[in-house]
Amino acid sequence: MAVAAIPAPRQLESWVSFLRAHAAITRELSAQLQREHDLTLNDYEVLLHLSHAEDGRMRRVDLAERVVLTASGITRLLEGLERAGYVCKESCAADARVSYAALTDKGRKKLGSAAETHLRGVDELFVSRYSGSELTALAELLGRLPVTGADCKPESDTPCS
Amino acid sequence: MAVAAIPAPRQLESWVSFLRAHAAITRELSAQLQREHDLTLNDYEVLLHLSHAEDGRMRRVDLAERVVLTASGITRLLEGLERAGYVCKESCAADARVSYAALTDKGRKKLGSAAETHLRGVDELFVSRYSGSELTALAELLGRLPVTGADCKPESDTPCS
DNA sequence: CAGCCATAGTTGCGTACTCAAGTGTAGCGC
DNA sequence: GCGCTACACTTGAGTACGCAACTATGGCTG
């Protein structure tokens, strides 16, 4: 019957904490970014990834994987960032299928100011609750988790060159 | 300027892992539940919380806090579960403002079968990646994170009695 | 009792996504 | 060259929320 079952065994506690904490923190951080900079948390993450990428640009599909969105999700997200002038579309000479999202100067500047807000928030809600060694441990543990159905795929920076 | 800044210091690694892992895992788990049982991850969580509650029912507002949704979010989510017959609305004799969400037999049964899928998924994607002591450590660490702007508030089971 | 603020819940509207179906291009076997 | 599957991306339709504004009730203070 499994009626009285629905077990909430000890091992699941961390899972539950994980769910709840994520929901609460990202909600707050997203609200902060929205209020102060009119950016989503995902918008911010996209700008951040672009800023770290070679030439400040990435293939849309790789970007999607980084922020764990679908192809269509990235299209719409970038739509907004393009409209705001933070990124622009570039095409690839070697492969007409791919188009890049490239960070503009305006976007880089925006990221700089949004980063202040965001880093403060992350620090307050996340980092400050742990010691240095705890953060290291946490990073190691969380790093084992899958990132897509096909698991981790940390580097895919061979676009079409 | 902060242009070259946008620091991705070591301490933020765990934060980034946290974000990505959550997005990837919940996406997969939600897709599983949707495919096999036509339930959202949040639907499932709500049924689960109800099943643990006294008399299988909770105030909507408490439920909202548990699953980290807003009041309106809970209203709409419960709308769906009520339509499906998994929960039903009950009013409170002592306080006409509150209404309960109560688990039906059908809902309990549904939860039982969905739990198999879900627990398998959680185990596969989360639990199995850690040892017992690691899980304990993780639970402790994640348990420190805030759950709302007003922080943790683990027990609020004094509805109107 | 009247007046007032807090609380529980709902509703309108906007948004950030997803999935499925479509377009255009690349690279393959022949 | 002609088809064929694979890929990068876009588009249409639908969904799961959040926020702000609303109603209805409760409890408090005079």
Coordinates of C-alpha atoms (C1' of nucleotides) in Angstrom, one line a residue:
Chain A
M1 CA 0.0 0.0 0.0
A2 CA 2.8 2.3 0.9
V3 CA 0.3 4.5 2.6
A4 CA 2.0 5.1 5.9
A5 CA 5.3 4.9 4.1
I6 CA 6.4 8.2 2.6
P7 CA 9.6 7.9 4.5
A8 CA 11.5 11.0 5.5
P9 CA 14.7 9.2 6.4
R10 CA 17.7 10.9 7.9
Q11 CA 19.6 10.8 4.6
L12 CA 17.0 12.9 3.0
E13 CA 17.5 15.8 5.4
S14 CA 20.3 17.3 3.4
W15 CA 18.2 17.0 0.3
V16 CA 15.3 18.8 1.8
S17 CA 17.6 21.5 3.2
F18 CA 19.1 21.8 -0.3
L19 CA 15.7 22.4 -1.9
R20 CA 14.5 24.9 0.7
A21 CA 17.7 26.8 1.0
H22 CA 18.0 27.2 -2.7
A23 CA 14.5 28.4 -3.2
A24 CA 14.8 30.9 -0.4
I25 CA 18.2 32.3 -1.3
T26 CA 17.7 32.6 -5.0
R27 CA 14.4 34.2 -4.5
E28 CA 16.0 36.9 -2.3
L29 CA 19.0 37.4 -4.5
S30 CA 16.9 37.6 -7.6
A31 CA 14.6 40.2 -6.0
Q32 CA 17.7 42.2 -5.0
L33 CA 19.1 42.2 -8.5
Q34 CA 15.7 43.0 -9.9
R35 CA 15.1 45.9 -7.6
E36 CA 18.5 47.5 -7.9
H37 CA 19.6 46.6 -11.4
D38 CA 16.6 45.2 -13.2
L39 CA 18.3 41.9 -13.8
T40 CA 17.3 38.4 -13.2
L41 CA 19.7 36.1 -11.4
N42 CA 20.1 34.2 -14.7
D43 CA 20.7 37.5 -16.5
Y44 CA 23.5 38.2 -14.1
E45 CA 25.0 34.7 -14.5
V46 CA 25.0 35.0 -18.2
L47 CA 26.8 38.3 -18.1
L48 CA 29.2 36.8 -15.7
H49 CA 30.0 33.8 -17.8
L50 CA 30.4 36.0 -20.8
S51 CA 32.9 38.2 -19.0
H52 CA 35.0 35.2 -18.2
A53 CA 34.9 33.8 -21.7
E54 CA 37.5 34.4 -24.3
D55 CA 36.7 37.7 -26.2
G56 CA 33.7 38.1 -24.0
R57 CA 31.6 35.9 -26.1
M58 CA 30.2 32.4 -26.2
R59 CA 28.0 30.2 -28.4
R60 CA 24.5 30.4 -27.3
V61 CA 24.3 26.7 -26.8
D62 CA 27.3 26.6 -24.5
L63 CA 25.9 29.5 -22.6
A64 CA 22.7 27.6 -22.2
E65 CA 24.5 24.6 -20.7
R66 CA 26.4 26.8 -18.2
V67 CA 23.3 28.4 -16.7
V68 CA 21.3 25.2 -17.1
L69 CA 18.7 26.5 -19.4
T70 CA 17.2 25.0 -22.6
A71 CA 18.1 26.4 -26.0
S72 CA 14.8 28.3 -26.2
G73 CA 15.3 29.6 -22.7
I74 CA 18.6 31.2 -23.7
T75 CA 17.1 32.7 -26.8
R76 CA 14.5 34.6 -24.8
L77 CA 16.9 35.5 -22.0
L78 CA 19.4 37.0 -24.5
E79 CA 16.5 38.7 -26.3
G80 CA 16.1 40.8 -23.2
L81 CA 19.8 41.4 -22.7
E82 CA 20.1 42.4 -26.4
R83 CA 17.2 44.8 -26.1
A84 CA 18.9 46.4 -23.1
G85 CA 22.1 46.6 -25.1
Y86 CA 24.2 44.5 -22.7
V87 CA 25.0 41.8 -25.2
C88 CA 25.0 41.7 -29.0
K89 CA 24.7 38.9 -31.5
E90 CA 27.6 37.9 -33.6
S91 CA 27.7 35.3 -36.3
C92 CA 30.4 32.7 -36.9
A93 CA 32.2 32.8 -40.2
A94 CA 33.1 29.2 -40.1
D95 CA 29.7 27.8 -39.3
A96 CA 26.6 29.7 -40.3
R97 CA 24.5 27.8 -37.8
V98 CA 26.1 29.2 -34.7
S99 CA 25.7 32.7 -33.4
Y100 CA 27.6 34.2 -30.5
A101 CA 26.4 36.2 -27.6
A102 CA 29.0 38.9 -27.0
L103 CA 29.3 41.2 -24.1
T104 CA 29.1 44.9 -24.9
D105 CA 30.9 47.6 -23.0
K106 CA 27.6 48.7 -21.6
G107 CA 27.1 45.1 -20.5
R108 CA 30.4 44.9 -18.8
K109 CA 29.8 48.1 -17.0
K110 CA 26.4 46.8 -15.9
L111 CA 27.9 43.6 -14.7
G112 CA 30.4 45.6 -12.7
S113 CA 27.8 47.5 -10.8
A114 CA 25.4 44.5 -10.4
A115 CA 28.3 42.5 -9.0
E116 CA 28.5 44.7 -6.0
T117 CA 24.9 44.0 -5.1
H118 CA 25.1 40.4 -5.9
L119 CA 28.4 39.6 -4.1
R120 CA 27.1 41.4 -1.0
G121 CA 23.9 39.3 -1.2
V122 CA 25.8 36.0 -1.7
D123 CA 28.1 36.9 1.1
E124 CA 25.3 37.7 3.5
L125 CA 23.1 34.8 2.7
F126 CA 25.6 32.2 1.9
V127 CA 29.3 32.7 2.3
S128 CA 29.2 34.4 5.7
R129 CA 27.6 31.4 7.3
Y130 CA 30.7 29.2 6.8
S131 CA 34.3 29.2 7.7
G132 CA 36.9 29.0 5.0
S133 CA 37.5 25.3 5.4
E134 CA 33.8 24.7 5.5
L135 CA 33.4 26.5 2.2
T136 CA 36.1 24.4 0.6
A137 CA 34.4 21.3 1.9
L138 CA 31.1 22.4 0.7
A139 CA 32.5 23.2 -2.8
E140 CA 33.9 19.8 -3.0
L141 CA 30.7 18.1 -2.0
L142 CA 28.5 20.2 -4.2
G143 CA 30.9 19.8 -7.0
R144 CA 30.1 16.1 -7.2
L145 CA 26.5 16.8 -8.2
P146 CA 25.4 16.4 -11.8
V147 CA 25.1 19.4 -14.0
T148 CA 23.0 18.0 -16.8
G149 CA 21.5 14.6 -17.6
A150 CA 24.8 14.0 -19.2
D151 CA 26.7 15.0 -16.1
C152 CA 29.5 17.5 -15.7
K153 CA 31.1 19.0 -18.8
P154 CA 33.2 21.7 -17.4
E155 CA 35.0 22.9 -20.6
S156 CA 33.5 23.1 -24.0
D157 CA 35.3 26.2 -25.2
T158 CA 36.1 24.9 -28.7
P159 CA 33.4 26.8 -30.5
C160 CA 34.2 26.7 -34.1
S161 CA 37.7 28.0 -34.4
Chain B
M1 CA 35.3 51.0 -13.0
A2 CA 35.3 47.4 -11.7
V3 CA 35.6 46.3 -15.3
A4 CA 38.2 43.7 -15.1
A5 CA 36.9 42.9 -11.7
I6 CA 33.9 40.6 -11.6
P7 CA 35.8 38.4 -9.3
A8 CA 35.2 34.6 -9.2
P9 CA 37.1 34.0 -6.0
R10 CA 37.6 30.6 -4.5
Q11 CA 34.9 31.2 -1.9
L12 CA 32.3 31.5 -4.5
E13 CA 32.9 28.2 -6.0
S14 CA 30.6 26.5 -3.7
W15 CA 28.0 29.0 -4.4
V16 CA 28.2 28.4 -8.1
S17 CA 28.1 24.7 -7.7
F18 CA 25.1 25.2 -5.5
L19 CA 23.2 27.1 -8.2
R20 CA 24.1 24.8 -11.1
A21 CA 23.5 21.6 -9.2
H22 CA 20.2 22.7 -8.0
A23 CA 19.0 23.8 -11.4
A24 CA 20.1 20.6 -13.0
I25 CA 18.8 18.2 -10.4
T26 CA 15.4 19.8 -9.8
R27 CA 14.9 20.0 -13.6
E28 CA 15.5 16.3 -13.9
L29 CA 13.5 15.3 -10.9
S30 CA 10.6 17.5 -11.9
A31 CA 10.7 16.1 -15.4
Q32 CA 10.6 12.5 -14.0
L33 CA 7.6 13.3 -11.7
Q34 CA 5.8 15.0 -14.6
R35 CA 6.3 12.2 -17.0
E36 CA 5.4 9.4 -14.7
H37 CA 2.9 11.0 -12.4
D38 CA 1.9 14.3 -13.8
L39 CA 3.1 16.1 -10.7
T40 CA 5.5 19.0 -10.2
L41 CA 8.3 18.8 -7.7
N42 CA 6.4 21.3 -5.7
D43 CA 3.2 19.4 -6.0
Y44 CA 5.0 16.4 -4.6
E45 CA 6.6 18.4 -1.8
V46 CA 3.2 19.7 -0.8
L47 CA 1.6 16.2 -0.7
L48 CA 4.6 15.0 1.3
H49 CA 4.3 17.8 3.9
L50 CA 0.6 17.2 4.3
S51 CA 1.2 13.5 4.8
H52 CA 3.5 14.3 7.7
A53 CA 1.2 16.8 9.3
E54 CA -1.3 16.1 12.0
D55 CA -4.6 14.9 10.5
G56 CA -3.0 15.2 7.1
R57 CA -3.8 18.8 6.8
M58 CA -2.1 22.2 7.2
R59 CA -3.0 25.8 6.9
R60 CA -2.3 27.1 3.5
V61 CA 0.0 29.8 4.8
D62 CA 2.2 27.3 6.7
L63 CA 2.3 25.1 3.7
A64 CA 3.5 28.0 1.7
E65 CA 6.4 28.6 4.0
R66 CA 7.4 25.0 4.0
V67 CA 7.8 24.8 0.3
V68 CA 9.0 28.4 0.0
L69 CA 6.2 29.8 -2.1
T70 CA 4.2 32.9 -1.7
A71 CA 0.6 32.9 -0.7
S72 CA -0.6 33.2 -4.2
G73 CA 1.7 30.5 -5.4
I74 CA 0.2 28.1 -2.9
T75 CA -3.3 29.1 -3.9
R76 CA -2.6 28.2 -7.5
L77 CA -0.7 25.1 -6.7
L78 CA -3.5 23.8 -4.5
E79 CA -6.0 24.7 -7.2
G80 CA -4.4 22.1 -9.4
L81 CA -4.2 19.5 -6.6
E82 CA -7.8 20.1 -5.7
R83 CA -8.9 19.7 -9.3
A84 CA -7.1 16.4 -9.4
G85 CA -8.7 15.4 -6.2
Y86 CA -5.5 14.9 -4.2
V87 CA -6.3 17.5 -1.6
C88 CA -9.5 19.2 -0.5
K89 CA -10.2 22.5 1.2
E90 CA -11.4 22.5 4.8
S91 CA -12.4 25.5 6.8
C92 CA -11.4 26.3 10.4
A93 CA -14.2 26.6 12.9
A94 CA -12.2 28.8 15.2
D95 CA -11.0 31.3 12.7
A96 CA -12.9 31.9 9.5
R97 CA -9.9 33.4 7.8
V98 CA -7.9 30.2 7.6
S99 CA -8.6 27.3 5.4
Y100 CA -6.8 24.0 5.5
A101 CA -5.5 21.9 2.7
A102 CA -6.2 18.3 3.6
L103 CA -4.8 15.3 2.0
T104 CA -7.5 12.9 0.5
D105 CA -7.1 9.2 0.3
K106 CA -6.5 9.5 -3.4
G107 CA -3.8 12.0 -2.7
R108 CA -2.2 9.7 -0.2
K109 CA -2.2 6.9 -2.7
K110 CA -0.8 9.2 -5.4
L111 CA 2.0 10.3 -3.0
G112 CA 2.8 6.7 -2.3
S113 CA 3.4 5.8 -5.9
A114 CA 5.1 9.1 -6.8
A115 CA 7.4 8.6 -3.8
E116 CA 8.9 5.6 -5.5
T117 CA 9.9 7.6 -8.5
H118 CA 11.1 10.5 -6.5
L119 CA 13.1 8.6 -4.0
R120 CA 14.8 6.7 -6.7
G121 CA 15.6 9.9 -8.5
V122 CA 16.9 11.7 -5.4
D123 CA 19.0 8.7 -4.5
E124 CA 20.4 8.5 -8.0
L125 CA 21.2 12.1 -8.4
F126 CA 22.0 13.2 -4.9
V127 CA 22.2 10.7 -2.1
S128 CA 24.3 8.1 -3.8
R129 CA 27.1 10.5 -4.4
Y130 CA 27.9 10.7 -0.8
S131 CA 28.8 8.5 2.1
G132 CA 26.7 8.5 5.3
S133 CA 28.9 10.8 7.2
E134 CA 29.1 13.2 4.2
L135 CA 25.4 13.3 4.1
T136 CA 25.3 14.2 7.7
A137 CA 27.9 16.9 7.3
L138 CA 26.1 18.3 4.2
A139 CA 22.8 18.4 6.1
E140 CA 24.4 20.3 8.9
L141 CA 26.0 22.8 6.5
L142 CA 23.0 23.3 4.4
G143 CA 20.8 23.5 7.4
R144 CA 22.4 26.8 8.3
L145 CA 21.1 28.5 5.3
P146 CA 18.2 30.8 5.6
V147 CA 14.8 29.7 4.7
T148 CA 13.0 33.0 4.3
G149 CA 14.0 36.6 4.7
A150 CA 13.0 36.1 8.3
D151 CA 15.2 33.0 8.5
C152 CA 14.3 29.6 9.8
K153 CA 11.0 28.9 11.5
P154 CA 10.9 25.2 11.7
E155 CA 7.7 24.7 13.7
S156 CA 4.5 26.7 13.4
D157 CA 2.0 23.9 14.0
T158 CA -0.3 25.8 16.2
P159 CA -2.9 26.6 13.6
C160 CA -6.0 27.7 15.5
S161 CA -6.5 25.1 18.2
Chain C
dC1 C1' -19.5 49.2 20.8
dA2 C1' -16.4 51.8 16.8
dG3 C1' -12.0 52.3 14.7
dC4 C1' -7.8 50.2 13.4
dC5 C1' -4.1 47.4 12.1
dA6 C1' -2.6 42.6 11.2
dT7 C1' -3.5 38.3 9.0
dA8 C1' -5.3 34.6 5.5
dG9 C1' -6.5 34.1 1.4
dT10 C1' -7.7 35.2 -3.7
dT11 C1' -7.3 37.5 -8.2
dG12 C1' -5.2 40.3 -12.3
dC13 C1' -1.4 40.9 -14.6
dG14 C1' 3.3 40.3 -16.0
dT15 C1' 7.4 37.2 -16.6
dA16 C1' 10.7 33.4 -17.0
dC17 C1' 10.8 29.6 -18.2
dT18 C1' 9.6 24.6 -20.9
dC19 C1' 8.3 21.5 -24.6
dA20 C1' 7.2 20.6 -29.3
dA21 C1' 7.5 21.9 -33.9
dG22 C1' 9.7 24.6 -37.2
dT23 C1' 13.9 26.8 -40.2
dG24 C1' 18.4 26.8 -42.0
dT25 C1' 22.9 24.9 -42.3
dA26 C1' 26.7 21.1 -42.0
dG27 C1' 28.6 16.9 -43.0
dC28 C1' 28.0 12.4 -44.5
dG29 C1' 27.3 8.3 -47.9
dC30 C1' 26.4 7.5 -52.6
Chain D
dG1 C1' 25.5 16.6 -57.3
dC2 C1' 21.1 14.2 -54.0
dG3 C1' 19.3 12.6 -50.0
dC4 C1' 19.8 12.1 -44.7
dT5 C1' 20.6 12.6 -40.2
dA6 C1' 22.6 16.0 -36.8
dC7 C1' 23.0 20.4 -35.0
dA8 C1' 22.1 25.6 -33.7
dC9 C1' 18.7 28.3 -33.2
dT10 C1' 13.8 30.4 -33.2
dT11 C1' 8.9 30.5 -32.6
dG12 C1' 4.1 29.3 -30.7
dA13 C1' 1.6 27.7 -26.9
dG14 C1' 1.3 26.6 -22.3
dT15 C1' 2.7 26.7 -17.2
dA16 C1' 4.4 28.1 -12.7
dC17 C1' 5.3 31.1 -10.5
dG18 C1' 5.9 36.5 -8.2
dC19 C1' 4.0 41.1 -7.0
dA20 C1' 0.5 44.3 -6.0
dA21 C1' -4.1 45.1 -5.0
dC22 C1' -8.1 43.4 -3.1
dT23 C1' -11.7 41.1 0.4
dA24 C1' -12.9 39.2 4.7
dT25 C1' -12.0 38.2 9.2
dG26 C1' -9.7 38.6 13.9
dG27 C1' -8.0 40.9 17.9
dC28 C1' -6.8 45.1 20.1
dT29 C1' -7.6 49.7 22.3
dG30 C1' -10.4 53.3 23.6

